[in-house]
Amino acid sequence: MTRYDVKRELKQCYAPKNTDWALVEVPAQRFLAIDGHGVPHADADYGRAVEALYAVAYTIKFTSKRELDRDFVVGPLEGLWWAEDPEVFVTRDKDAWQWRMLISQPDWITGDLVEEAREAALAKKGLPAIADVRHETLHEGTSAQVLHVGSYDDEGPVLARLHHEYLAAHDLRMAGHHHEVYLNDPRRTEPAKLRTVLRQPVRAVR
């Protein structure tokens, strides 16, 4: 059985090599999603949300393999981030951040299968946050994207270049939430070696 791997199937979105901003076309994707706000990583609610997301994701994987004879690699953790003032991502004012954590799903995973897996995961794991996991489709289309290597807190200058230089130079405007794809586990990777895809949906200025 060949396992579906979103990192292989959508290399342009999960394995970019450019370390300066460039445009990419992002197709519609299905995700598991859970929302929250405030400081990530150190916040207990964030940790519980991510744990719940992975509990459902792995339940779906095993259910798909068992019932549909279709296997896949659980995708990397991703996040949408937004705030009333986008500059808080440049200044790293994390208390003002809103977030939606995501894990990509193959296109054969239906809402019914997600609901079945969510109920099974909740019964097995007993994590209350599992009840907040949902299935949604995201279509970002044309996006500015870059591979950032280094600490999450070193993203500020990269985002400043996007906000203050790149968009204006290319007659573009932001048209969606800031998106990050985490290619490493921060618990096992030195901050200087973290690899993160930074993405911003954009549209032409009218």
Coordinates of C-alpha atoms in Angstrom, one line a residue:
M1 CA 0.0 0.0 0.0
T2 CA 1.4 3.4 -1.0
R3 CA 0.9 5.9 1.8
Y4 CA -0.3 9.4 0.9
D5 CA 2.0 12.1 2.1
V6 CA 0.9 15.7 1.8
K7 CA 4.6 16.9 2.0
R8 CA 5.3 14.8 -1.1
E9 CA 2.1 15.5 -3.0
L10 CA 2.2 19.3 -2.4
K11 CA 5.9 20.0 -2.4
Q12 CA 5.4 23.6 -3.5
C13 CA 3.5 24.2 -0.2
Y14 CA 5.5 21.9 2.2
A15 CA 9.0 21.9 0.8
P16 CA 9.9 25.3 -0.5
K17 CA 13.6 26.2 -0.9
N18 CA 13.2 29.9 -1.3
T19 CA 14.5 32.0 1.7
D20 CA 13.0 35.2 0.4
W21 CA 9.4 35.8 -0.4
A22 CA 8.0 34.4 -3.6
L23 CA 4.5 33.6 -4.9
V24 CA 2.9 30.1 -4.9
E25 CA -0.5 28.8 -5.8
V26 CA -2.0 26.9 -2.9
P27 CA -4.9 24.5 -3.8
A28 CA -7.9 23.9 -1.7
Q29 CA -7.2 21.5 1.2
R30 CA -9.1 19.8 3.9
F31 CA -8.0 20.2 7.5
L32 CA -8.7 19.2 11.1
A33 CA -8.9 22.5 13.0
I34 CA -9.1 23.9 16.5
D35 CA -9.2 27.5 17.6
G36 CA -7.7 29.5 20.5
H37 CA -5.9 32.7 21.4
G38 CA -2.9 34.1 23.2
V39 CA 0.7 33.0 23.8
P40 CA 1.4 29.7 22.0
H41 CA 3.7 26.8 23.1
A42 CA 3.9 28.0 26.8
D43 CA 0.1 28.2 27.2
A44 CA -1.7 25.2 28.6
D45 CA -4.7 25.7 26.4
Y46 CA -2.5 25.6 23.3
G47 CA -0.9 22.4 24.5
R48 CA -4.3 20.8 25.1
A49 CA -5.5 21.9 21.7
V50 CA -2.6 20.4 19.8
E51 CA -2.8 17.2 21.8
A52 CA -6.5 16.9 20.9
L53 CA -5.8 17.6 17.2
Y54 CA -3.2 14.9 17.0
A55 CA -5.5 12.4 18.9
V56 CA -8.2 12.9 16.2
A57 CA -5.6 12.9 13.4
Y58 CA -4.2 9.5 14.3
T59 CA -7.6 8.0 14.9
I60 CA -8.6 9.1 11.4
K61 CA -5.4 7.6 10.0
F62 CA -6.0 4.2 11.6
T63 CA -9.7 4.2 10.7
S64 CA -8.9 5.0 7.1
K65 CA -6.3 2.2 6.9
R66 CA -8.6 -0.3 8.6
E67 CA -12.0 0.6 6.9
L68 CA -11.0 2.1 3.6
D69 CA -7.6 0.3 3.0
R70 CA -6.1 3.8 2.4
D71 CA -3.1 4.8 4.5
F72 CA -1.5 8.2 4.9
V73 CA 1.3 10.0 6.8
V74 CA -0.1 12.4 9.4
G75 CA 0.8 15.8 8.1
P76 CA 2.8 18.4 10.0
L77 CA 1.2 20.8 12.5
E78 CA 0.1 24.1 10.8
G79 CA -1.3 27.3 12.2
L80 CA -3.3 30.3 11.0
W81 CA -2.6 33.4 13.0
W82 CA -4.5 36.8 13.0
A83 CA -5.1 39.9 15.0
E84 CA -6.8 43.3 14.7
D85 CA -3.4 44.8 14.0
P86 CA -1.1 42.6 11.8
E87 CA 1.9 44.5 13.2
V88 CA 1.7 42.4 16.4
F89 CA 3.3 39.6 14.5
V90 CA 6.3 41.8 13.6
T91 CA 6.5 43.1 17.2
R92 CA 5.8 39.6 18.7
D93 CA 3.0 40.9 20.9
K94 CA 1.7 37.3 21.5
D95 CA -1.1 38.2 23.9
A96 CA -2.9 39.8 21.0
W97 CA -2.7 36.7 18.7
Q98 CA -5.6 34.6 17.6
W99 CA -4.8 31.1 16.3
R100 CA -6.3 28.1 14.5
M101 CA -4.1 25.0 14.6
L102 CA -4.5 22.6 11.6
I103 CA -3.5 19.2 10.3
S104 CA -4.0 18.5 6.6
Q105 CA -6.2 15.6 5.6
P106 CA -6.4 13.6 2.4
D107 CA -9.3 14.5 0.1
W108 CA -11.0 11.2 0.7
I109 CA -11.5 12.0 4.4
T110 CA -15.1 13.0 4.8
G111 CA -16.9 15.0 7.5
D112 CA -18.7 11.9 8.7
L113 CA -15.4 10.0 9.1
V114 CA -14.0 12.9 11.1
E115 CA -17.0 12.9 13.3
E116 CA -16.7 9.1 13.9
A117 CA -13.0 9.5 14.7
R118 CA -13.6 12.4 17.0
E119 CA -16.1 10.4 19.0
A120 CA -13.8 7.4 19.2
A121 CA -10.8 9.6 20.2
L122 CA -12.9 11.3 22.9
A123 CA -14.0 8.0 24.3
K124 CA -10.5 6.6 24.4
K125 CA -8.5 9.6 25.4
G126 CA -11.0 11.6 27.5
L127 CA -9.5 14.9 26.4
P128 CA -12.2 17.6 26.6
A129 CA -10.6 19.7 23.8
I130 CA -11.3 16.9 21.3
A131 CA -14.9 18.1 21.3
D132 CA -13.6 21.4 19.7
V133 CA -11.8 19.7 16.8
R134 CA -13.7 20.2 13.5
H135 CA -13.3 19.5 9.8
E136 CA -12.9 22.5 7.4
T137 CA -11.7 23.3 3.9
L138 CA -9.2 26.1 3.3
H139 CA -8.5 27.6 -0.2
E140 CA -5.7 30.2 0.0
G141 CA -4.9 30.5 -3.7
T142 CA -2.1 33.0 -4.6
S143 CA 0.1 33.4 -1.6
A144 CA 3.5 34.9 -0.7
Q145 CA 5.6 32.2 0.9
V146 CA 9.1 31.7 2.3
L147 CA 11.1 29.1 4.2
H148 CA 12.3 30.5 7.5
V149 CA 15.2 28.7 9.3
G150 CA 15.6 29.7 12.9
S151 CA 13.7 30.5 16.0
Y152 CA 10.0 31.4 15.8
D153 CA 10.8 34.7 17.6
D154 CA 13.3 35.5 14.7
E155 CA 10.4 35.7 12.2
G156 CA 9.8 39.4 13.0
P157 CA 12.2 40.8 10.4
V158 CA 11.0 38.4 7.8
L159 CA 7.4 39.4 8.3
A160 CA 8.4 43.1 8.4
R161 CA 9.9 42.7 4.9
L162 CA 6.7 41.2 3.7
H163 CA 4.4 43.9 5.3
H164 CA 6.6 46.9 4.5
E165 CA 8.4 46.1 1.3
Y166 CA 7.4 43.0 -0.7
L167 CA 3.6 43.6 -0.9
A168 CA 4.0 47.2 -2.0
A169 CA 6.7 46.4 -4.5
H170 CA 4.5 43.8 -6.1
D171 CA 1.2 45.7 -5.9
L172 CA -0.3 43.2 -3.5
R173 CA -2.4 43.2 -0.4
M174 CA -3.0 40.7 2.3
A175 CA -6.1 38.6 1.7
G176 CA -6.3 36.1 4.5
H177 CA -4.7 34.9 7.7
H178 CA -1.0 34.5 8.2
H179 CA -0.2 30.8 7.8
E180 CA 2.7 28.7 9.2
V181 CA 3.7 25.1 8.6
Y182 CA 6.0 23.6 11.3
L183 CA 8.4 21.2 9.7
N184 CA 10.2 20.2 12.9
D185 CA 9.1 19.3 16.4
P186 CA 10.3 22.2 18.7
R187 CA 10.7 19.8 21.6
R188 CA 13.4 17.9 19.7
T189 CA 15.0 20.6 17.5
E190 CA 17.4 23.4 18.4
P191 CA 15.7 26.8 17.9
A192 CA 18.4 27.8 15.3
K193 CA 17.5 24.8 13.2
L194 CA 13.7 25.0 13.2
R195 CA 12.3 25.1 9.7
T196 CA 9.0 26.9 9.2
V197 CA 7.0 27.7 6.1
L198 CA 5.6 31.2 6.4
R199 CA 2.7 32.0 4.0
Q200 CA 0.4 34.9 3.4
P201 CA -2.5 34.8 1.0
V202 CA -2.4 37.8 -1.2
R203 CA -4.5 39.6 -4.0
A204 CA -3.6 42.3 -6.5
V205 CA -4.3 45.8 -5.4
R206 CA -7.3 47.1 -7.3

